PDB file of C-alpha atoms in Angstrom:
ATOM      1  CA  ASN W 596     154.604 238.843 -28.215  1.00  0.00           C
ATOM      2  CA  LYS W 597     153.381 240.233 -25.120  1.00  0.00           C
ATOM      3  CA  TYR W 598     151.611 236.984 -23.365  1.00  0.00           C
ATOM      4  CA  ILE W 599     153.748 234.209 -24.960  1.00  0.00           C
ATOM      5  CA  LYS W 600     156.698 235.180 -26.958  1.00  0.00           C
ATOM      6  CA  PHE W 601     157.819 237.659 -24.528  1.00  0.00           C
ATOM      7  CA  ASP W 602     156.267 236.683 -21.345  1.00  0.00           C
ATOM      8  CA  LEU W 603     155.510 232.729 -21.033  1.00  0.00           C
ATOM      9  CA  PHE W 604     158.646 232.457 -23.112  1.00  0.00           C
ATOM     10  CA  VAL W 605     161.399 234.082 -20.934  1.00  0.00           C
ATOM     11  CA  LYS W 606     159.988 232.947 -18.047  1.00  0.00           C
ATOM     12  CA  GLU W 607     160.546 229.471 -18.515  1.00  0.00           C
ATOM     13  CA  ALA W 608     163.980 230.261 -19.989  1.00  0.00           C
ATOM     14  CA  LYS W 609     164.790 232.472 -16.820  1.00  0.00           C
ATOM     15  CA  LYS W 610     163.828 228.613 -14.970  1.00  0.00           C
ATOM     16  CA  LEU W 611     165.900 226.719 -17.277  1.00  0.00           C
ATOM     17  CA  GLY W 612     168.859 229.058 -16.372  1.00  0.00           C
ATOM     18  CA  ALA W 613     169.341 230.835 -19.583  1.00  0.00           C
ATOM     19  CA  ASP W 614     170.799 234.024 -18.786  1.00  0.00           C
ATOM     20  CA  TYR W 615     168.977 235.585 -22.443  1.00  0.00           C
ATOM     21  CA  ILE W 616     166.177 234.481 -25.099  1.00  0.00           C
ATOM     22  CA  ALA W 617     166.872 235.702 -28.629  1.00  0.00           C
ATOM     23  CA  THR W 618     164.145 235.902 -31.632  1.00  0.00           C
ATOM     24  CA  GLY W 619     164.203 236.517 -35.259  1.00  0.00           C
ATOM     25  CA  HIS W 620     162.965 239.326 -35.158  1.00  0.00           C
ATOM     26  CA  TYR W 621     164.341 242.314 -37.241  1.00  0.00           C
ATOM     27  CA  ALA W 622     164.241 244.955 -34.327  1.00  0.00           C
ATOM     28  CA  ARG W 623     167.559 246.732 -32.666  1.00  0.00           C
ATOM     29  CA  LEU W 624     168.764 247.143 -28.697  1.00  0.00           C
ATOM     30  CA  ILE W 625     170.022 250.475 -28.783  1.00  0.00           C
ATOM     31  CA  ASP W 626     171.232 251.689 -25.339  1.00  0.00           C
ATOM     32  CA  GLY W 627     169.116 249.254 -24.282  1.00  0.00           C
ATOM     33  CA  LYS W 628     166.122 250.564 -26.432  1.00  0.00           C
ATOM     34  CA  LEU W 629     163.822 249.288 -28.834  1.00  0.00           C
ATOM     35  CA  ALA W 630     164.699 250.484 -32.443  1.00  0.00           C
ATOM     36  CA  LYS W 631     164.305 249.700 -36.053  1.00  0.00           C
ATOM     37  CA  ALA W 632     166.175 246.846 -37.876  1.00  0.00           C
ATOM     38  CA  VAL W 633     169.301 247.759 -39.748  1.00  0.00           C
ATOM     39  CA  ASP W 634     167.123 246.369 -42.680  1.00  0.00           C
ATOM     40  CA  THR W 635     164.004 248.624 -43.266  1.00  0.00           C
ATOM     41  CA  ASN W 636     162.574 246.718 -44.812  1.00  0.00           C
ATOM     42  CA  LYS W 637     162.104 243.911 -42.488  1.00  0.00           C
ATOM     43  CA  ASP W 638     161.797 245.517 -39.882  1.00  0.00           C
ATOM     44  CA  GLN W 639     159.502 244.389 -37.099  1.00  0.00           C
ATOM     45  CA  SER W 640     159.154 246.699 -34.427  1.00  0.00           C
ATOM     46  CA  TYR W 641     156.272 248.217 -34.476  1.00  0.00           C
ATOM     47  CA  PHE W 642     155.287 244.150 -33.592  1.00  0.00           C
ATOM     48  CA  LEU W 643     156.828 244.927 -30.436  1.00  0.00           C
ATOM     49  CA  ALA W 644     154.591 247.729 -29.449  1.00  0.00           C
ATOM     50  CA  TYR W 645     152.306 246.028 -26.394  1.00  0.00           C
ATOM     51  CA  VAL W 646     155.548 244.019 -25.140  1.00  0.00           C
ATOM     52  CA  ASN W 647     156.221 244.861 -21.537  1.00  0.00           C
ATOM     53  CA  ARG W 648     159.679 247.482 -21.558  1.00  0.00           C
ATOM     54  CA  ASP W 649     161.569 245.470 -18.819  1.00  0.00           C
ATOM     55  CA  VAL W 650     161.758 242.171 -20.457  1.00  0.00           C
ATOM     56  CA  PHE W 651     164.217 243.673 -23.118  1.00  0.00           C
ATOM     57  CA  ARG W 652     167.167 243.667 -21.000  1.00  0.00           C
ATOM     58  CA  ASP W 653     167.045 239.467 -21.283  1.00  0.00           C
ATOM     59  CA  VAL W 654     166.814 239.656 -24.977  1.00  0.00           C
ATOM     60  CA  LEU W 655     168.616 239.547 -27.926  1.00  0.00           C
ATOM     61  CA  PHE W 656     168.162 240.236 -31.573  1.00  0.00           C
ATOM     62  CA  PRO W 657     170.320 239.481 -33.785  1.00  0.00           C
ATOM     63  CA  LEU W 658     168.937 239.972 -36.988  1.00  0.00           C
ATOM     64  CA  GLY W 659     168.826 243.503 -36.384  1.00  0.00           C
ATOM     65  CA  GLU W 660     171.910 244.561 -37.349  1.00  0.00           C
ATOM     66  CA  ILE W 661     171.695 242.532 -40.482  1.00  0.00           C
ATOM     67  CA  THR W 662     169.768 242.450 -43.916  1.00  0.00           C
ATOM     68  CA  LYS W 663     167.621 239.233 -45.231  1.00  0.00           C
ATOM     69  CA  PRO W 664     170.284 238.884 -48.087  1.00  0.00           C
ATOM     70  CA  GLU W 665     173.539 238.595 -45.817  1.00  0.00           C
ATOM     71  CA  VAL W 666     170.677 236.204 -43.310  1.00  0.00           C
ATOM     72  CA  ARG W 667     170.473 233.951 -46.792  1.00  0.00           C
ATOM     73  CA  LYS W 668     174.048 234.183 -47.763  1.00  0.00           C
ATOM     74  CA  ILE W 669     174.805 232.664 -44.220  1.00  0.00           C
ATOM     75  CA  ALA W 670     172.208 230.393 -44.200  1.00  0.00           C
ATOM     76  CA  HIS W 671     174.025 228.750 -47.504  1.00  0.00           C
ATOM     77  CA  GLU W 672     177.811 228.918 -45.368  1.00  0.00           C
ATOM     78  CA  TYR W 673     175.537 226.527 -43.093  1.00  0.00           C
ATOM     79  CA  GLY W 674     174.157 224.169 -45.271  1.00  0.00           C
ATOM     80  CA  LEU W 675     170.303 225.111 -43.904  1.00  0.00           C
ATOM     81  CA  ILE W 676     167.144 223.881 -45.950  1.00  0.00           C
ATOM     82  CA  THR W 677     165.967 226.429 -45.520  1.00  0.00           C
ATOM     83  CA  ALA W 678     168.675 229.146 -47.550  1.00  0.00           C
ATOM     84  CA  GLU W 679     165.857 229.542 -49.976  1.00  0.00           C
ATOM     85  CA  LYS W 680     162.645 228.913 -48.736  1.00  0.00           C
ATOM     86  CA  LYS W 681     160.463 231.726 -49.596  1.00  0.00           C
ATOM     87  CA  ASP W 682     159.077 234.741 -46.880  1.00  0.00           C
ATOM     88  CA  SER W 683     155.993 234.406 -45.105  1.00  0.00           C
ATOM     89  CA  THR W 684     152.959 236.663 -45.468  1.00  0.00           C
ATOM     90  CA  GLY W 685     151.095 234.985 -43.642  1.00  0.00           C
ATOM     91  CA  ILE W 686     150.443 235.827 -40.018  1.00  0.00           C
ATOM     92  CA  CYS W 687     152.898 233.951 -37.758  1.00  0.00           C
ATOM     93  CA  PHE W 688     150.277 231.921 -35.999  1.00  0.00           C
ATOM     94  CA  ILE W 689     147.955 230.854 -39.130  1.00  0.00           C
ATOM     95  CA  GLY W 690     150.126 230.607 -41.699  1.00  0.00           C
ATOM     96  CA  GLU W 691     149.711 230.814 -45.572  1.00  0.00           C
ATOM     97  CA  ARG W 692     146.111 229.988 -44.861  1.00  0.00           C
ATOM     98  CA  ASP W 693     142.850 233.008 -46.040  1.00  0.00           C
ATOM     99  CA  PHE W 694     142.411 235.429 -42.747  1.00  0.00           C
ATOM    100  CA  ARG W 695     138.776 235.450 -43.318  1.00  0.00           C
ATOM    101  CA  LYS W 696     137.828 232.216 -42.787  1.00  0.00           C
ATOM    102  CA  PHE W 697     140.367 231.688 -40.147  1.00  0.00           C
ATOM    103  CA  LEU W 698     138.213 234.437 -38.551  1.00  0.00           C
ATOM    104  CA  SER W 699     135.306 233.061 -39.258  1.00  0.00           C
ATOM    105  CA  ASN W 700     135.748 229.880 -36.694  1.00  0.00           C
ATOM    106  CA  TYR W 701     136.079 232.671 -33.735  1.00  0.00           C
ATOM    107  CA  ILE W 702     133.761 235.193 -34.362  1.00  0.00           C
ATOM    108  CA  PRO W 703     130.323 233.948 -36.378  1.00  0.00           C
ATOM    109  CA  MET W 704     129.211 235.578 -39.462  1.00  0.00           C
ATOM    110  CA  LYS W 705     126.664 237.930 -39.098  1.00  0.00           C
ATOM    111  CA  PRO W 706     125.503 239.139 -42.869  1.00  0.00           C
ATOM    112  CA  GLY W 707     124.988 242.666 -43.220  1.00  0.00           C
ATOM    113  CA  LYS W 708     124.225 245.553 -45.583  1.00  0.00           C
ATOM    114  CA  ILE W 709     126.345 247.135 -48.011  1.00  0.00           C
ATOM    115  CA  ILE W 710     125.743 251.154 -48.281  1.00  0.00           C
ATOM    116  CA  ASP W 711     127.303 253.455 -51.018  1.00  0.00           C
ATOM    117  CA  ILE W 712     127.838 256.320 -48.947  1.00  0.00           C
ATOM    118  CA  ASP W 713     127.693 258.770 -51.887  1.00  0.00           C
ATOM    119  CA  THR W 714     123.892 257.457 -52.892  1.00  0.00           C
ATOM    120  CA  LEU W 715     123.143 256.111 -49.718  1.00  0.00           C
ATOM    121  CA  GLU W 716     121.861 253.073 -51.618  1.00  0.00           C
ATOM    122  CA  GLU W 717     122.018 249.872 -50.206  1.00  0.00           C
ATOM    123  CA  ILE W 718     124.340 248.412 -52.835  1.00  0.00           C
ATOM    124  CA  GLY W 719     125.204 244.553 -51.700  1.00  0.00           C
ATOM    125  CA  ASP W 720     125.302 242.109 -48.624  1.00  0.00           C
ATOM    126  CA  HIS W 721     128.304 242.015 -46.642  1.00  0.00           C
ATOM    127  CA  ASN W 722     129.094 238.712 -44.136  1.00  0.00           C
ATOM    128  CA  GLY W 723     129.792 240.648 -41.159  1.00  0.00           C
ATOM    129  CA  VAL W 724     131.599 243.989 -40.366  1.00  0.00           C
ATOM    130  CA  TYR W 725     134.734 242.601 -38.862  1.00  0.00           C
ATOM    131  CA  TYR W 726     136.007 241.178 -41.440  1.00  0.00           C
ATOM    132  CA  TYR W 727     136.594 244.873 -43.301  1.00  0.00           C
ATOM    133  CA  THR W 728     138.680 247.359 -42.150  1.00  0.00           C
ATOM    134  CA  VAL W 729     138.825 251.103 -43.409  1.00  0.00           C
ATOM    135  CA  GLY W 730     141.079 251.313 -46.929  1.00  0.00           C
ATOM    136  CA  GLN W 731     140.430 248.139 -48.013  1.00  0.00           C
ATOM    137  CA  ARG W 732     139.550 248.344 -51.399  1.00  0.00           C
ATOM    138  CA  LYS W 733     139.124 244.262 -52.455  1.00  0.00           C
ATOM    139  CA  GLY W 734     136.020 241.497 -50.999  1.00  0.00           C
ATOM    140  CA  PHE W 735     133.184 243.495 -51.335  1.00  0.00           C
ATOM    141  CA  GLY W 736     131.225 240.979 -53.889  1.00  0.00           C
ATOM    142  CA  VAL W 737     130.016 244.189 -55.661  1.00  0.00           C
ATOM    143  CA  GLY W 738     130.158 246.489 -58.912  1.00  0.00           C
ATOM    144  CA  GLY W 739     128.501 248.804 -60.991  1.00  0.00           C
ATOM    145  CA  ASN W 740     130.021 251.545 -63.036  1.00  0.00           C
ATOM    146  CA  ARG W 741     130.799 253.696 -59.797  1.00  0.00           C
ATOM    147  CA  GLY W 742     133.903 251.055 -58.572  1.00  0.00           C
ATOM    148  CA  PRO W 743     135.774 250.056 -57.623  1.00  0.00           C
ATOM    149  CA  TYR W 744     135.131 251.123 -54.282  1.00  0.00           C
ATOM    150  CA  PHE W 745     136.842 251.426 -50.805  1.00  0.00           C
ATOM    151  CA  CYS W 746     135.716 250.490 -47.242  1.00  0.00           C
ATOM    152  CA  VAL W 747     135.682 253.866 -45.375  1.00  0.00           C
ATOM    153  CA  GLY W 748     133.578 253.204 -42.405  1.00  0.00           C
ATOM    154  CA  LYS W 749     131.071 250.701 -40.539  1.00  0.00           C
ATOM    155  CA  ASN W 750     128.650 250.984 -38.176  1.00  0.00           C
ATOM    156  CA  ILE W 751     128.829 247.940 -35.648  1.00  0.00           C
ATOM    157  CA  GLU W 752     126.061 248.499 -34.232  1.00  0.00           C
ATOM    158  CA  HIS W 753     123.429 248.450 -37.035  1.00  0.00           C
ATOM    159  CA  ASN W 754     125.777 245.973 -39.244  1.00  0.00           C
ATOM    160  CA  LEU W 755     126.305 248.634 -41.797  1.00  0.00           C
ATOM    161  CA  LEU W 756     129.349 249.032 -44.385  1.00  0.00           C
ATOM    162  CA  TYR W 757     130.307 251.668 -46.090  1.00  0.00           C
ATOM    163  CA  LEU W 758     131.787 251.943 -49.302  1.00  0.00           C
ATOM    164  CA  THR W 759     132.770 254.725 -51.773  1.00  0.00           C
ATOM    165  CA  SER W 760     133.857 255.307 -54.795  1.00  0.00           C
ATOM    166  CA  ILE W 761     136.742 255.034 -55.956  1.00  0.00           C
ATOM    167  CA  LYS W 762     136.002 258.922 -56.948  1.00  0.00           C
ATOM    168  CA  ASN W 763     135.064 260.287 -53.815  1.00  0.00           C
ATOM    169  CA  GLU W 764     137.973 259.345 -51.205  1.00  0.00           C
ATOM    170  CA  HIS W 765     138.146 262.472 -49.412  1.00  0.00           C
ATOM    171  CA  TYR W 766     136.056 260.072 -46.584  1.00  0.00           C
ATOM    172  CA  LEU W 767     139.303 257.736 -46.036  1.00  0.00           C
ATOM    173  CA  TYR W 768     140.665 260.839 -44.901  1.00  0.00           C
ATOM    174  CA  SER W 769     141.453 262.193 -41.605  1.00  0.00           C
ATOM    175  CA  ASP W 770     143.518 264.889 -39.372  1.00  0.00           C
ATOM    176  CA  SER W 771     143.311 263.631 -35.614  1.00  0.00           C
ATOM    177  CA  ALA W 772     143.116 260.713 -33.547  1.00  0.00           C
ATOM    178  CA  TYR W 773     142.056 259.425 -30.506  1.00  0.00           C
ATOM    179  CA  ILE W 774     144.268 256.251 -28.963  1.00  0.00           C
ATOM    180  CA  SER W 775     143.736 254.432 -26.057  1.00  0.00           C
ATOM    181  CA  GLY W 776     145.620 251.202 -24.225  1.00  0.00           C
ATOM    182  CA  ILE W 777     148.867 252.770 -24.753  1.00  0.00           C
ATOM    183  CA  ASN W 778     152.412 250.899 -24.039  1.00  0.00           C
ATOM    184  CA  TRP W 779     155.137 253.274 -23.070  1.00  0.00           C
ATOM    185  CA  ILE W 780     158.378 251.289 -23.847  1.00  0.00           C
ATOM    186  CA  ASN W 781     160.211 254.088 -24.319  1.00  0.00           C
ATOM    187  CA  ASP W 782     159.269 257.465 -22.578  1.00  0.00           C
ATOM    188  CA  LEU W 783     157.949 260.186 -24.388  1.00  0.00           C
ATOM    189  CA  PRO W 784     160.319 263.220 -24.777  1.00  0.00           C
ATOM    190  CA  VAL W 785     158.685 266.711 -23.362  1.00  0.00           C
ATOM    191  CA  GLU W 786     158.202 267.886 -27.111  1.00  0.00           C
ATOM    192  CA  ALA W 787     156.086 266.004 -28.590  1.00  0.00           C
ATOM    193  CA  SER W 788     155.758 267.289 -32.363  1.00  0.00           C
ATOM    194  CA  GLU W 789     158.231 265.478 -34.374  1.00  0.00           C
ATOM    195  CA  ILE W 790     157.354 262.128 -33.271  1.00  0.00           C
ATOM    196  CA  GLY W 791     156.384 259.463 -36.469  1.00  0.00           C
ATOM    197  CA  CYS W 792     153.983 257.057 -36.277  1.00  0.00           C
ATOM    198  CA  LYS W 793     152.877 254.408 -38.454  1.00  0.00           C
ATOM    199  CA  PHE W 794     149.746 253.272 -38.869  1.00  0.00           C
ATOM    200  CA  ARG W 795     149.945 249.984 -40.362  1.00  0.00           C
ATOM    201  CA  TYR W 796     153.087 247.677 -40.572  1.00  0.00           C
ATOM    202  CA  ARG W 797     155.510 249.053 -44.018  1.00  0.00           C
ATOM    203  CA  GLN W 798     153.739 252.537 -44.123  1.00  0.00           C
ATOM    204  CA  PRO W 799     156.169 254.935 -43.838  1.00  0.00           C
ATOM    205  CA  ASP W 800     156.671 257.214 -40.884  1.00  0.00           C
ATOM    206  CA  ASN W 801     153.974 260.535 -40.435  1.00  0.00           C
ATOM    207  CA  LYS W 802     154.911 263.506 -38.321  1.00  0.00           C
ATOM    208  CA  VAL W 803     152.595 263.731 -35.652  1.00  0.00           C
ATOM    209  CA  THR W 804     151.646 265.571 -32.567  1.00  0.00           C
ATOM    210  CA  ILE W 805     151.197 264.039 -29.845  1.00  0.00           C
ATOM    211  CA  LYS W 806     149.233 264.637 -26.542  1.00  0.00           C
ATOM    212  CA  LYS W 807     149.042 263.166 -24.013  1.00  0.00           C
ATOM    213  CA  ILE W 808     145.473 262.422 -22.091  1.00  0.00           C
ATOM    214  CA  SER W 809     146.729 259.950 -19.356  1.00  0.00           C
ATOM    215  CA  ASP W 810     149.399 257.453 -18.905  1.00  0.00           C
ATOM    216  CA  THR W 811     147.580 255.391 -21.702  1.00  0.00           C
ATOM    217  CA  GLU W 812     145.684 257.870 -23.391  1.00  0.00           C
ATOM    218  CA  ALA W 813     146.640 261.064 -26.174  1.00  0.00           C
ATOM    219  CA  MET W 814     145.233 262.288 -29.530  1.00  0.00           C
ATOM    220  CA  LEU W 815     147.129 262.246 -32.213  1.00  0.00           C
ATOM    221  CA  TYR W 816     147.267 265.476 -34.762  1.00  0.00           C
ATOM    222  CA  TYR W 817     148.123 265.734 -37.906  1.00  0.00           C
ATOM    223  CA  PRO W 818     147.502 268.336 -40.279  1.00  0.00           C
ATOM    224  CA  GLN W 819     148.990 267.608 -42.812  1.00  0.00           C
ATOM    225  CA  LYS W 820     146.562 264.577 -43.478  1.00  0.00           C
ATOM    226  CA  ILE W 821     146.662 261.011 -43.156  1.00  0.00           C
ATOM    227  CA  ARG W 822     145.019 258.387 -45.350  1.00  0.00           C
ATOM    228  CA  ALA W 823     143.376 255.520 -44.037  1.00  0.00           C
ATOM    229  CA  VAL W 824     143.478 255.608 -39.910  1.00  0.00           C
ATOM    230  CA  ALA W 825     141.456 252.982 -39.428  1.00  0.00           C
ATOM    231  CA  PRO W 826     139.528 251.817 -35.601  1.00  0.00           C
ATOM    232  CA  GLY W 827     141.079 248.906 -33.890  1.00  0.00           C
ATOM    233  CA  GLN W 828     144.242 249.159 -36.105  1.00  0.00           C
ATOM    234  CA  GLU W 829     147.815 249.905 -33.679  1.00  0.00           C
ATOM    235  CA  ALA W 830     149.844 253.524 -34.024  1.00  0.00           C
ATOM    236  CA  VAL W 831     153.235 252.503 -33.290  1.00  0.00           C
ATOM    237  CA  PHE W 832     155.597 256.170 -32.818  1.00  0.00           C
ATOM    238  CA  TYR W 833     159.315 256.658 -33.341  1.00  0.00           C
ATOM    239  CA  LEU W 834     161.991 259.268 -32.201  1.00  0.00           C
ATOM    240  CA  ASN W 835     163.792 258.636 -35.695  1.00  0.00           C
ATOM    241  CA  ASP W 836     164.892 255.066 -35.420  1.00  0.00           C
ATOM    242  CA  GLU W 837     163.687 254.475 -31.765  1.00  0.00           C
ATOM    243  CA  MET W 838     160.673 253.276 -30.997  1.00  0.00           C
ATOM    244  CA  LEU W 839     158.163 254.757 -27.840  1.00  0.00           C
ATOM    245  CA  GLY W 840     155.948 252.817 -27.877  1.00  0.00           C
ATOM    246  CA  GLY W 841     152.103 252.269 -28.810  1.00  0.00           C
ATOM    247  CA  GLY W 842     148.289 251.797 -28.570  1.00  0.00           C
ATOM    248  CA  THR W 843     145.482 251.346 -30.798  1.00  0.00           C
ATOM    249  CA  ILE W 844     143.041 253.438 -32.782  1.00  0.00           C
ATOM    250  CA  ASP W 845     140.272 253.970 -31.195  1.00  0.00           C
ATOM    251  CA  LYS W 846     138.213 257.412 -32.940  1.00  0.00           C
ATOM    252  CA  VAL W 847     139.649 259.486 -35.780  1.00  0.00           C
ATOM    253  CA  PHE W 848     138.810 263.483 -36.583  1.00  0.00           C
ATOM    254  CA  ILE W 849     138.167 265.466 -39.819  1.00  0.00           C
ATOM    255  CA  ASN W 850     137.788 268.695 -38.583  1.00  0.00           C
ATOM    256  CA  GLY W 851     136.958 267.853 -35.197  1.00  0.00           C
ATOM    257  CA  GLN W 852     134.661 265.576 -35.965  1.00  0.00           C
ATOM    258  CA  ASP W 853     134.559 262.031 -35.388  1.00  0.00           C
ATOM    259  CA  VAL W 854     134.522 260.454 -38.382  1.00  0.00           C
ATOM    260  CA  ASN W 855     131.982 257.529 -37.741  1.00  0.00           C
ATOM    261  CA  GLU W 856     129.530 259.640 -36.573  1.00  0.00           C
ATOM    262  CA  TYR W 857     129.695 261.875 -39.463  1.00  0.00           C
ATOM    263  CA  LEU W 858     129.045 258.522 -41.698  1.00  0.00           C
ATOM    264  CA  ASP W 859     126.255 257.429 -39.633  1.00  0.00           C
ATOM    265  CA  SER W 860     124.757 261.450 -39.502  1.00  0.00           C
ATOM    266  CA  LEU W 861     124.483 260.850 -43.765  1.00  0.00           C
ATOM    267  CA  VAL W 862     122.838 257.316 -43.911  1.00  0.00           C
ATOM    268  CA  PHE W 863     120.384 258.322 -41.048  1.00  0.00           C
ATOM    269  CA  LYS W 864     120.125 261.258 -41.561  1.00  0.00           C
ATOM    270  CA  LYS W 865     118.005 259.262 -44.931  1.00  0.00           C
TER     271      LYS W 865
END
């Protein structure tokens, strides 16, 4: 979206004399500001957080005001062969393929140890920490009477993957996060204590307070605690339906302590 659809494609369209580009994203522009689609179940504004805000002057989102059933109805009326095509659930640029297998073409597998963070025992081997994310519940290849397991963290330097049993989910919760590389699409209100934030696609908006550190950095505070906020993923900000921008989750904290550093301290203290 950032480099191709809303950059190179827009520039090429301008060369061809086009006034606008139109895309199939479920999103809206309200008074020139990016907003959620009417069909909240299909809303894709989350994926546009890194697009240059100036580009939206030349963009149309024809699906933003209608629902997916309405789109299918129109497709039927025009006899389109895709009218009953199953919704895609894969990543748009690789299709319905095994994502881990796709990543292995670009990120070499580097096997390492899996640590049960509760017992501090080695309980198995992983194929590479980059293939796993915080909150993940499947695909570890470990069992036993303590399972099922969740991923609660990883140590990149020592190539360790940290799991916990379902009985000890408290490791998955944080109350604040440091966000870097923020791209602001709409201006952040002066009072930023009731901002909605999605930490993953399709997640309901979580109430957070944003404290800006710089134009591209901020701290998020959510004293109600949120589950599985994962470093490396995106945090996307909303004011009601209006999408304000987003950045990368760099670090997460609980009671002022870096969660990953806390997990490391348990393992290496042993």
